[in-house]
Each structure stands twice: as C-alpha cells, then as structure tokens.
mmCIF file of C-alpha atoms in Angstrom:
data_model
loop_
_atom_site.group_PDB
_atom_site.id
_atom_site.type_symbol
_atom_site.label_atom_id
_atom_site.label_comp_id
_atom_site.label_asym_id
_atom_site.label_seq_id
_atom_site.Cartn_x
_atom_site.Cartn_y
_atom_site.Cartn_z
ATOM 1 C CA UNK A 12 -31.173 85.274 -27.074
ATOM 2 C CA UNK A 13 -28.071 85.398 -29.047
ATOM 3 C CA UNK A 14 -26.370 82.293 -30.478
ATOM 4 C CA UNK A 15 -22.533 82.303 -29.904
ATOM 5 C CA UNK A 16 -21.797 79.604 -31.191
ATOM 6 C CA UNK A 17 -21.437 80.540 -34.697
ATOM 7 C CA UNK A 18 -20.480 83.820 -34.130
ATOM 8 C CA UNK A 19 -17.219 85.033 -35.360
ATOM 9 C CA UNK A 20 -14.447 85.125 -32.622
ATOM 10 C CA UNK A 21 -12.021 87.749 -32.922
ATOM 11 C CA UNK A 22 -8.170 86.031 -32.422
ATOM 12 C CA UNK A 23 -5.614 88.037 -31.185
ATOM 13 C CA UNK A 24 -2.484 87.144 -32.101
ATOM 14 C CA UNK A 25 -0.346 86.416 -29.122
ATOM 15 C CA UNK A 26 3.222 88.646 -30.297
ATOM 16 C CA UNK A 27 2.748 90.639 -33.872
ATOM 17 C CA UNK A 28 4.796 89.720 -36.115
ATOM 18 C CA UNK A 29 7.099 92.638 -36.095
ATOM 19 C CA UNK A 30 7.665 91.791 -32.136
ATOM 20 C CA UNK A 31 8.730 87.557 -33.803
ATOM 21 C CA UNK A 32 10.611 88.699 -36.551
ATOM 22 C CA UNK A 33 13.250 90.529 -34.162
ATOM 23 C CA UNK A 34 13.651 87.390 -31.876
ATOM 24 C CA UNK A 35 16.403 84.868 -33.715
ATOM 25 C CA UNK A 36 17.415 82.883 -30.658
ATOM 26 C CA UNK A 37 17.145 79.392 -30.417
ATOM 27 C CA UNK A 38 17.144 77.120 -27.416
ATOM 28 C CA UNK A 39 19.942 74.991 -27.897
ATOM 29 C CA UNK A 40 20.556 73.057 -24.321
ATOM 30 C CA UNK A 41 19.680 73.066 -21.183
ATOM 31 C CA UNK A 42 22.058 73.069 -18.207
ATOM 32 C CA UNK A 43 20.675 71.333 -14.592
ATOM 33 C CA UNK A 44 22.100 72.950 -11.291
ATOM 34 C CA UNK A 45 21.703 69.723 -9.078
ATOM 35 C CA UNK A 46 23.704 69.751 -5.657
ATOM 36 C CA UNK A 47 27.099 71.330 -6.563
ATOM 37 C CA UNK A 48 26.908 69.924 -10.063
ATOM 38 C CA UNK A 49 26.057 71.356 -13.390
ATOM 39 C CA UNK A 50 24.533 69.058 -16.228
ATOM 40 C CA UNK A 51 24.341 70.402 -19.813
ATOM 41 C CA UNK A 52 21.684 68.787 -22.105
ATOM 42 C CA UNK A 53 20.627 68.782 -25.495
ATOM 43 C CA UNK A 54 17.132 70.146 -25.410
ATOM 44 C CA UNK A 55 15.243 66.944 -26.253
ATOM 45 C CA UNK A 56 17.049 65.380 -23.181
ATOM 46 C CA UNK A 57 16.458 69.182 -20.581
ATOM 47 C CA UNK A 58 12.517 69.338 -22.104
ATOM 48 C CA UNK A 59 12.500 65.815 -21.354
ATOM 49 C CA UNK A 60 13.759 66.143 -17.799
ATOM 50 C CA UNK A 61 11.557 68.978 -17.376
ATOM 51 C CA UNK A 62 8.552 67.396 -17.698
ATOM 52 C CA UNK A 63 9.194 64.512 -15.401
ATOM 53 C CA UNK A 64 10.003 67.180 -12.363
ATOM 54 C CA UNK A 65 7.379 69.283 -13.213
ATOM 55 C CA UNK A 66 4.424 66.109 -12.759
ATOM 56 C CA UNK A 67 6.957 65.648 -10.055
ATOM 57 C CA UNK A 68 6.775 68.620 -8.403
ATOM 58 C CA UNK A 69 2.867 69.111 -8.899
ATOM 59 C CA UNK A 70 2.417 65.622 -7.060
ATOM 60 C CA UNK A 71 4.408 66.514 -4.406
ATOM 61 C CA UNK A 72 6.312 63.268 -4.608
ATOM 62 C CA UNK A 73 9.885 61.993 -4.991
ATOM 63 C CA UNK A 74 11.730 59.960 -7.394
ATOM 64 C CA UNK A 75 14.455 59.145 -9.517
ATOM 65 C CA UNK A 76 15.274 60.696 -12.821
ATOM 66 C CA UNK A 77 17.201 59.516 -15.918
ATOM 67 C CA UNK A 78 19.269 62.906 -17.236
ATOM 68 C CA UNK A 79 21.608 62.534 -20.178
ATOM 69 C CA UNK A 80 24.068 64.596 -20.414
ATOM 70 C CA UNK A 81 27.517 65.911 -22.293
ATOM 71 C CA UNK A 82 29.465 63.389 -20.286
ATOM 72 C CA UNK A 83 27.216 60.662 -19.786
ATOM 73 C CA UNK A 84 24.009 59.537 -17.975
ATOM 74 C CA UNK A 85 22.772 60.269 -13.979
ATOM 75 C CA UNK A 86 20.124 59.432 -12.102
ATOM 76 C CA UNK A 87 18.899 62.119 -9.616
ATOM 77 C CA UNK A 88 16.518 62.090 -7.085
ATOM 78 C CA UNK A 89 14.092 64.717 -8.007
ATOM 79 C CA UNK A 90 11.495 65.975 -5.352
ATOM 80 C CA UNK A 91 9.208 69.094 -3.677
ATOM 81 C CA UNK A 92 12.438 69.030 -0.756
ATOM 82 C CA UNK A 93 15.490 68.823 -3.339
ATOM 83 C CA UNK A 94 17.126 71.936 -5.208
ATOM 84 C CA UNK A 95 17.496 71.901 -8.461
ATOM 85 C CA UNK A 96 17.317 75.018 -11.011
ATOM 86 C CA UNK A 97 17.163 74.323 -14.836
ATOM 87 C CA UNK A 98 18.558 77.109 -17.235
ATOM 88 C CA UNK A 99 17.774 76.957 -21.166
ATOM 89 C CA UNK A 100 21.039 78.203 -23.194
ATOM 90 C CA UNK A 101 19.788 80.231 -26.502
ATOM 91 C CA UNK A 102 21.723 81.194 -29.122
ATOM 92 C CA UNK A 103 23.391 84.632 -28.730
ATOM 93 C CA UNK A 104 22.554 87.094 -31.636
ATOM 94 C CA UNK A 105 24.603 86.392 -34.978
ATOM 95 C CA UNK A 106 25.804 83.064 -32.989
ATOM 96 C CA UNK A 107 25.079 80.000 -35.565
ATOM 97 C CA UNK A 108 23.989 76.845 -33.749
ATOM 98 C CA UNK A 109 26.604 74.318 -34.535
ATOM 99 C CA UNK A 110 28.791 77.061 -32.958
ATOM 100 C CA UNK A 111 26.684 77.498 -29.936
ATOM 101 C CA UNK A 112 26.781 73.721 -29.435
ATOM 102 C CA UNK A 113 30.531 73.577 -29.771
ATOM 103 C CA UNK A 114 31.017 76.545 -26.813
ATOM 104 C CA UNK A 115 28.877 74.379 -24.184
ATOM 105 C CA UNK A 116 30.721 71.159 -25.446
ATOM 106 C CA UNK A 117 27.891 69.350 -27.452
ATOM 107 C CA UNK A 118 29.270 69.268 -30.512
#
C-alpha cells in the first residue's frame, strides 16, 4: 500500500503566465439591468450585490436588496421569479482607470 499523503502533488497552474501577462483589464463597475432600469456600481458595491442574489437565488427565496449606486441608493426585490442581469465593466486596452471611471460617471 502506498502512502499519499506525503507524496508530492503535481500543481498545475491554472493560466501560464504568458496567457496573464497579456490580460491588463480591470473590473472597474458593475452595471444592474433591473426592470427597465440600469444601475452602475463601483465593484465593492456590484460584488457586494452579487453575493446577496446569488445565496438568494440558491435558496430559492425572495427579498430586498440594498444597491448603491452612481446616483444614489435602491432597494430591489431580488428573487428566483424577478429579472435581473448584472454586467462587470473592465477596462478597455490602453484605457487608465480613473478614465474608465469618469466614462460610466463614477468619477
């Protein structure tokens, strides 16, 4: 019988570093599609948000959720039976993030 437990695991790394070095985009916001309105986020506020609707979601229940946004603060009533689509905004290429911010009204 073998013993595995001190045996040497190979790791594969997940993307090779050639593959990450190539990717410069940045998530900068996060814009919620919620019944005929559009909500754009900073991403603490969108990663927030989407972990709430995700337990949501998995529990198949329904409540309400605090979003801030660019122009304020909503509640929305998040649940299996209500629409809602969440977008993350990256940087485009060569696009700083303070200028990013400033096209989606942020900054």
């Amino acid at each position: 019988m073998t013993d595995t437990k001190d045996a040497a695991v190979p790791t594969a790394e997940p993307f090779p570093d050639a593959e990450v070095a190539g990717l410069s985009a940045k998530t900068v916001a996060h814009v919620v599609h919620y019944r005929r309105k559009t909500y754009v986020t900073l991403p603490s506020e969108g990663y927030a948000f989407l972990k709430r609707v995700r337990t949501l979601l998995r529990d198949g229940t329904t409540d309400l959720v605090p979003l801030v946004h660019r122009d304020g603060f909503v509640w929305l009533a998040v649940g299996p039976s209500i629409p809602i689509a969440v977008d993350e905004v990256e940087t485009e290429r060569g696009e700083s993030e303070k200028h990013a911010l400033k096209r989606l009204g942020l900054h």
